[in-house]
mmCIF file of C-alpha atoms in Angstrom:
data_model
loop_
_atom_site.group_PDB
_atom_site.id
_atom_site.type_symbol
_atom_site.label_atom_id
_atom_site.label_comp_id
_atom_site.label_asym_id
_atom_site.label_seq_id
_atom_site.Cartn_x
_atom_site.Cartn_y
_atom_site.Cartn_z
ATOM 1 C CA MET A 1 47.504 83.055 244.770
ATOM 2 C CA LEU A 2 48.074 84.642 241.413
ATOM 3 C CA ASN A 3 51.689 85.094 240.414
ATOM 4 C CA LYS A 4 52.607 87.709 237.829
ATOM 5 C CA ASN A 5 55.518 85.611 236.545
ATOM 6 C CA HIS A 6 53.475 82.471 235.942
ATOM 7 C CA HIS A 7 52.112 81.546 232.536
ATOM 8 C CA GLU A 8 50.488 78.267 231.564
ATOM 9 C CA LEU A 9 48.296 76.523 229.033
ATOM 10 C CA ILE A 10 44.958 75.497 230.546
ATOM 11 C CA THR A 11 41.650 73.970 229.464
ATOM 12 C CA PHE A 12 38.191 75.510 229.641
ATOM 13 C CA SER A 13 37.449 73.058 232.454
ATOM 14 C CA LYS A 14 40.285 74.566 234.508
ATOM 15 C CA LEU A 15 39.051 78.047 233.633
ATOM 16 C CA GLY A 16 35.649 77.116 235.056
ATOM 17 C CA GLU A 17 37.386 76.244 238.332
ATOM 18 C CA ILE A 18 39.199 79.608 238.394
ATOM 19 C CA VAL A 19 35.914 81.473 237.921
ATOM 20 C CA ASP A 20 34.257 79.328 240.595
ATOM 21 C CA ASP A 21 36.868 80.503 243.124
ATOM 22 C CA SER A 22 35.679 84.120 242.938
ATOM 23 C CA LEU A 23 32.310 85.641 243.866
ATOM 24 C CA LEU A 24 32.595 88.433 241.284
ATOM 25 C CA ASN A 25 34.146 87.875 237.869
ATOM 26 C CA SER A 26 34.565 90.498 235.152
ATOM 27 C CA LEU A 27 35.232 89.111 231.670
ATOM 28 C CA LEU A 28 36.567 91.761 229.284
ATOM 29 C CA PHE A 29 36.804 91.175 225.535
ATOM 30 C CA GLU A 30 38.322 93.176 222.700
ATOM 31 C CA ASN A 31 35.313 92.431 220.457
ATOM 32 C CA ALA A 32 31.891 90.789 220.529
ATOM 33 C CA GLN A 33 32.906 87.793 218.400
ATOM 34 C CA ILE A 34 35.547 86.681 220.899
ATOM 35 C CA LYS A 35 33.040 87.243 223.709
ATOM 36 C CA ILE A 36 30.476 84.873 222.219
ATOM 37 C CA LYS A 37 33.038 82.178 221.337
ATOM 38 C CA PHE A 38 34.505 82.314 224.809
ATOM 39 C CA LEU A 39 31.234 82.345 226.748
ATOM 40 C CA SER A 40 29.741 79.533 224.676
ATOM 41 C CA ARG A 41 32.683 77.320 225.655
ATOM 42 C CA LEU A 42 32.775 78.439 229.274
ATOM 43 C CA VAL A 43 29.084 77.884 230.082
ATOM 44 C CA ASN A 44 29.308 74.242 229.083
ATOM 45 C CA GLU A 45 32.107 73.722 231.633
ATOM 46 C CA LEU A 46 30.134 75.145 234.557
ATOM 47 C CA LYS A 47 28.733 72.369 236.725
ATOM 48 C CA PHE A 48 26.068 74.308 238.619
ATOM 49 C CA PRO A 49 22.812 75.873 237.387
ATOM 50 C CA VAL A 50 23.533 78.875 235.144
ATOM 51 C CA VAL A 51 21.221 81.842 234.578
ATOM 52 C CA TYR A 52 22.398 83.658 231.457
ATOM 53 C CA LEU A 53 21.029 87.212 231.286
ATOM 54 C CA ASP A 54 21.375 87.949 227.583
ATOM 55 C CA PHE A 55 21.037 91.731 227.374
ATOM 56 C CA ASP A 56 22.559 92.130 223.904
ATOM 57 C CA LEU A 57 20.771 89.021 222.496
ATOM 58 C CA LEU A 58 23.922 87.854 220.706
ATOM 59 C CA PHE A 59 24.293 84.616 222.642
ATOM 60 C CA SER A 60 20.673 83.546 222.165
ATOM 61 C CA GLY A 61 20.851 84.562 218.504
ATOM 62 C CA TYR A 62 23.913 82.390 217.960
ATOM 63 C CA VAL A 63 22.206 79.486 219.739
ATOM 64 C CA VAL A 64 19.059 79.772 217.583
ATOM 65 C CA SER A 65 21.125 79.972 214.395
ATOM 66 C CA LYS A 66 23.238 76.994 215.610
ATOM 67 C CA THR A 67 26.393 79.023 215.056
ATOM 68 C CA ILE A 68 27.530 77.908 218.519
ATOM 69 C CA GLU A 69 26.901 74.703 220.428
ATOM 70 C CA SER A 70 23.565 74.631 222.229
ATOM 71 C CA PRO A 71 24.027 75.087 225.984
ATOM 72 C CA GLY A 72 23.431 72.239 228.424
ATOM 73 C CA ASP A 73 20.230 71.557 230.346
ATOM 74 C CA ASN A 74 21.589 73.361 233.419
ATOM 75 C CA ILE A 75 21.608 76.709 231.560
ATOM 76 C CA THR A 76 18.601 79.037 231.453
ATOM 77 C CA ILE A 77 18.787 81.932 228.977
ATOM 78 C CA VAL A 78 16.799 85.021 229.952
ATOM 79 C CA LYS A 79 16.319 88.063 227.678
ATOM 80 C CA PRO A 80 15.832 91.079 229.952
ATOM 81 C CA THR A 81 14.270 94.296 228.712
ATOM 82 C CA LEU A 82 13.878 97.673 230.360
ATOM 83 C CA ASP A 83 10.242 96.796 231.092
ATOM 84 C CA ASN A 84 10.889 93.441 232.778
ATOM 85 C CA LEU A 85 14.297 94.154 234.359
ATOM 86 C CA GLU A 86 13.004 94.515 237.914
ATOM 87 C CA ASN A 87 11.088 91.220 237.686
ATOM 88 C CA VAL A 88 14.102 89.459 236.187
ATOM 89 C CA ILE A 89 16.393 90.701 238.968
ATOM 90 C CA ASN A 90 13.883 89.582 241.614
ATOM 91 C CA GLU A 91 13.650 86.108 240.076
ATOM 92 C CA VAL A 92 17.443 85.797 239.955
ATOM 93 C CA ILE A 93 17.670 86.869 243.607
ATOM 94 C CA TYR A 94 15.174 84.189 244.623
ATOM 95 C CA GLN A 95 17.199 81.555 242.790
ATOM 96 C CA VAL A 96 20.635 82.495 244.145
ATOM 97 C CA VAL A 97 19.297 82.635 247.697
ATOM 98 C CA ASP A 98 17.895 79.118 247.331
ATOM 99 C CA LYS A 99 20.886 77.331 245.762
ATOM 100 C CA LYS A 100 24.313 77.829 244.263
ATOM 101 C CA THR A 101 23.886 79.399 240.845
ATOM 102 C CA ILE A 102 26.190 80.989 238.278
ATOM 103 C CA VAL A 103 24.701 84.273 237.036
ATOM 104 C CA ILE A 104 26.114 85.592 233.758
ATOM 105 C CA ILE A 105 25.310 89.212 232.883
ATOM 106 C CA ASP A 106 25.980 89.666 229.164
ATOM 107 C CA SER A 107 26.681 92.412 228.609
ATOM 108 C CA LEU A 108 27.390 95.417 230.804
ATOM 109 C CA ASN A 109 27.610 97.510 227.623
ATOM 110 C CA VAL A 110 23.870 97.081 226.980
ATOM 111 C CA LEU A 111 22.788 96.943 230.635
ATOM 112 C CA SER A 112 24.494 100.284 231.275
ATOM 113 C CA ASN A 113 22.360 101.818 228.497
ATOM 114 C CA PHE A 114 19.229 100.875 230.459
ATOM 115 C CA PHE A 115 20.116 103.604 232.945
ATOM 116 C CA SER A 116 20.393 107.195 231.789
ATOM 117 C CA GLY A 117 21.596 110.337 233.499
ATOM 118 C CA LYS A 118 24.535 111.195 235.683
ATOM 119 C CA ASP A 119 23.677 108.534 238.297
ATOM 120 C CA SER A 120 23.565 105.655 235.796
ATOM 121 C CA GLY A 121 26.919 104.231 236.906
ATOM 122 C CA ARG A 122 25.912 104.328 240.555
ATOM 123 C CA ILE A 123 22.591 102.589 239.844
ATOM 124 C CA LEU A 124 24.328 99.861 237.835
ATOM 125 C CA ASN A 125 26.889 99.321 240.605
ATOM 126 C CA ALA A 126 24.104 99.135 243.189
ATOM 127 C CA TYR A 127 22.330 96.365 241.237
ATOM 128 C CA LEU A 128 25.550 94.371 240.889
ATOM 129 C CA MET A 129 26.604 94.783 244.516
ATOM 130 C CA LEU A 130 23.130 93.813 245.749
ATOM 131 C CA LEU A 131 23.218 90.681 243.627
ATOM 132 C CA ALA A 132 26.746 89.891 244.817
ATOM 133 C CA SER A 133 25.824 90.355 248.475
ATOM 134 C CA ILE A 134 22.879 87.970 248.200
ATOM 135 C CA SER A 135 24.865 85.476 246.105
ATOM 136 C CA GLU A 136 27.491 85.158 248.812
ATOM 137 C CA GLN A 137 24.991 83.437 251.089
ATOM 138 C CA SER A 138 24.644 80.437 248.754
ATOM 139 C CA ASN A 139 28.202 80.511 247.331
ATOM 140 C CA SER A 140 26.735 81.599 244.000
ATOM 141 C CA LYS A 141 28.974 83.356 241.476
ATOM 142 C CA ILE A 142 28.435 86.450 239.339
ATOM 143 C CA ILE A 143 30.074 86.818 235.922
ATOM 144 C CA PHE A 144 29.621 90.046 233.981
ATOM 145 C CA SER A 145 30.966 90.427 230.476
ATOM 146 C CA SER A 146 31.928 93.556 228.582
ATOM 147 C CA VAL A 147 33.478 94.571 225.301
ATOM 148 C CA ALA A 148 36.225 96.797 226.667
ATOM 149 C CA LYS A 149 39.439 98.640 226.017
ATOM 150 C CA LYS A 150 42.129 100.295 228.100
ATOM 151 C CA LYS A 151 42.043 104.068 228.318
ATOM 152 C CA ASP A 152 44.534 105.987 230.451
ATOM 153 C CA GLY A 153 45.462 102.737 232.181
ATOM 154 C CA MET A 154 41.860 101.867 233.128
ATOM 155 C CA TRP A 155 39.337 99.478 231.591
ATOM 156 C CA VAL A 156 36.334 101.208 230.013
ATOM 157 C CA LEU A 157 33.317 99.943 228.101
ATOM 158 C CA SER A 158 33.691 100.161 224.342
ATOM 159 C CA PRO A 159 32.605 102.310 222.564
ATOM 160 C CA THR A 160 30.950 104.419 225.307
ATOM 161 C CA ASN A 161 34.127 104.873 227.415
ATOM 162 C CA ARG A 162 32.099 104.407 230.618
ATOM 163 C CA HIS A 163 34.159 103.076 233.499
ATOM 164 C CA ILE A 164 33.720 99.402 234.333
ATOM 165 C CA VAL A 165 32.700 98.314 237.809
ATOM 166 C CA ASP A 166 35.932 97.810 239.705
ATOM 167 C CA SER A 167 36.952 96.520 243.099
ATOM 168 C CA GLY A 168 39.861 94.608 244.543
ATOM 169 C CA LYS A 169 37.443 91.749 245.172
ATOM 170 C CA ILE A 170 36.611 91.341 241.466
ATOM 171 C CA LEU A 171 38.545 88.772 239.435
ATOM 172 C CA LYS A 172 39.146 90.384 236.036
ATOM 173 C CA ILE A 173 39.928 88.385 232.908
ATOM 174 C CA PHE A 174 40.779 90.203 229.674
ATOM 175 C CA VAL A 175 40.496 87.903 226.659
ATOM 176 C CA THR A 176 42.226 88.343 223.303
ATOM 177 C CA GLU A 177 43.094 85.791 220.636
ATOM 178 C CA ASN A 178 45.830 84.770 218.253
ATOM 179 C CA ASN A 179 45.817 82.136 215.495
ATOM 180 C CA VAL A 180 45.915 79.221 217.923
ATOM 181 C CA ASP A 181 44.907 80.371 221.407
ATOM 182 C CA LEU A 182 42.605 82.521 223.416
ATOM 183 C CA VAL A 183 44.955 84.558 225.610
ATOM 184 C CA LEU A 184 43.793 85.435 229.129
ATOM 185 C CA GLU A 185 45.222 88.131 231.348
ATOM 186 C CA VAL A 186 43.864 87.468 234.836
ATOM 187 C CA THR A 187 44.117 90.055 237.588
ATOM 188 C CA HIS A 188 42.895 89.901 241.162
ATOM 189 C CA GLU A 189 43.834 92.505 243.738
ATOM 190 C CA ASN A 190 47.546 93.196 243.041
ATOM 191 C CA TYR A 191 48.302 89.937 241.228
ATOM 192 C CA LEU A 192 48.575 89.235 237.516
ATOM 193 C CA ARG A 193 48.633 85.876 235.791
ATOM 194 C CA LYS A 194 48.516 84.931 232.115
ATOM 195 C CA PHE A 195 46.968 81.828 230.600
ATOM 196 C CA SER A 196 46.377 80.455 227.135
ATOM 197 C CA VAL A 197 43.449 78.262 226.157
ATOM 198 C CA ARG A 198 43.555 76.291 222.914
ATOM 199 C CA LYS A 199 40.639 77.285 220.689
ATOM 200 C CA ASP A 200 40.093 73.648 219.741
ATOM 201 C CA SER A 201 40.473 72.234 223.283
#
């Protein structure tokens, strides 16, 4: 259980275990640079097949430019577009039904722009909940990342101010940084826990 009074220094390996304990994981970052640094370290700690849906193309761009470490052989990077989104989702569903897989949706900021109109939030939530429901059968995990900020006490996508998918079942991790550490505020249901991860660990 998460304890709001507990604070500890952990490794990225331990963070991978925390994420693996939850079906739905929301990773919130104050800027895109922290997001890429964090995700590049996290994916290499995940022991199961990873499908990385790179909607904003930052991760794949950093990999090609060798700005970040190339991901392991268990990681497949997919670059969805509006035209191929339905096919991509179907392929991911087939994979998570067949075997335990970690699906990373990076990022909700761009994915949300794929849907326009007043029902865009509902459509996005429906996609995520469908994927989560199917993933549960194989103990797969869903991670969705966002550049976010707090507004009126609630997390919203930055800069659009759209509300982020929320549920008591979602493990939320907000990531900031200081000179030495990445600082993680982890919430799940009514619990809060804070961790630090050394940048050079």
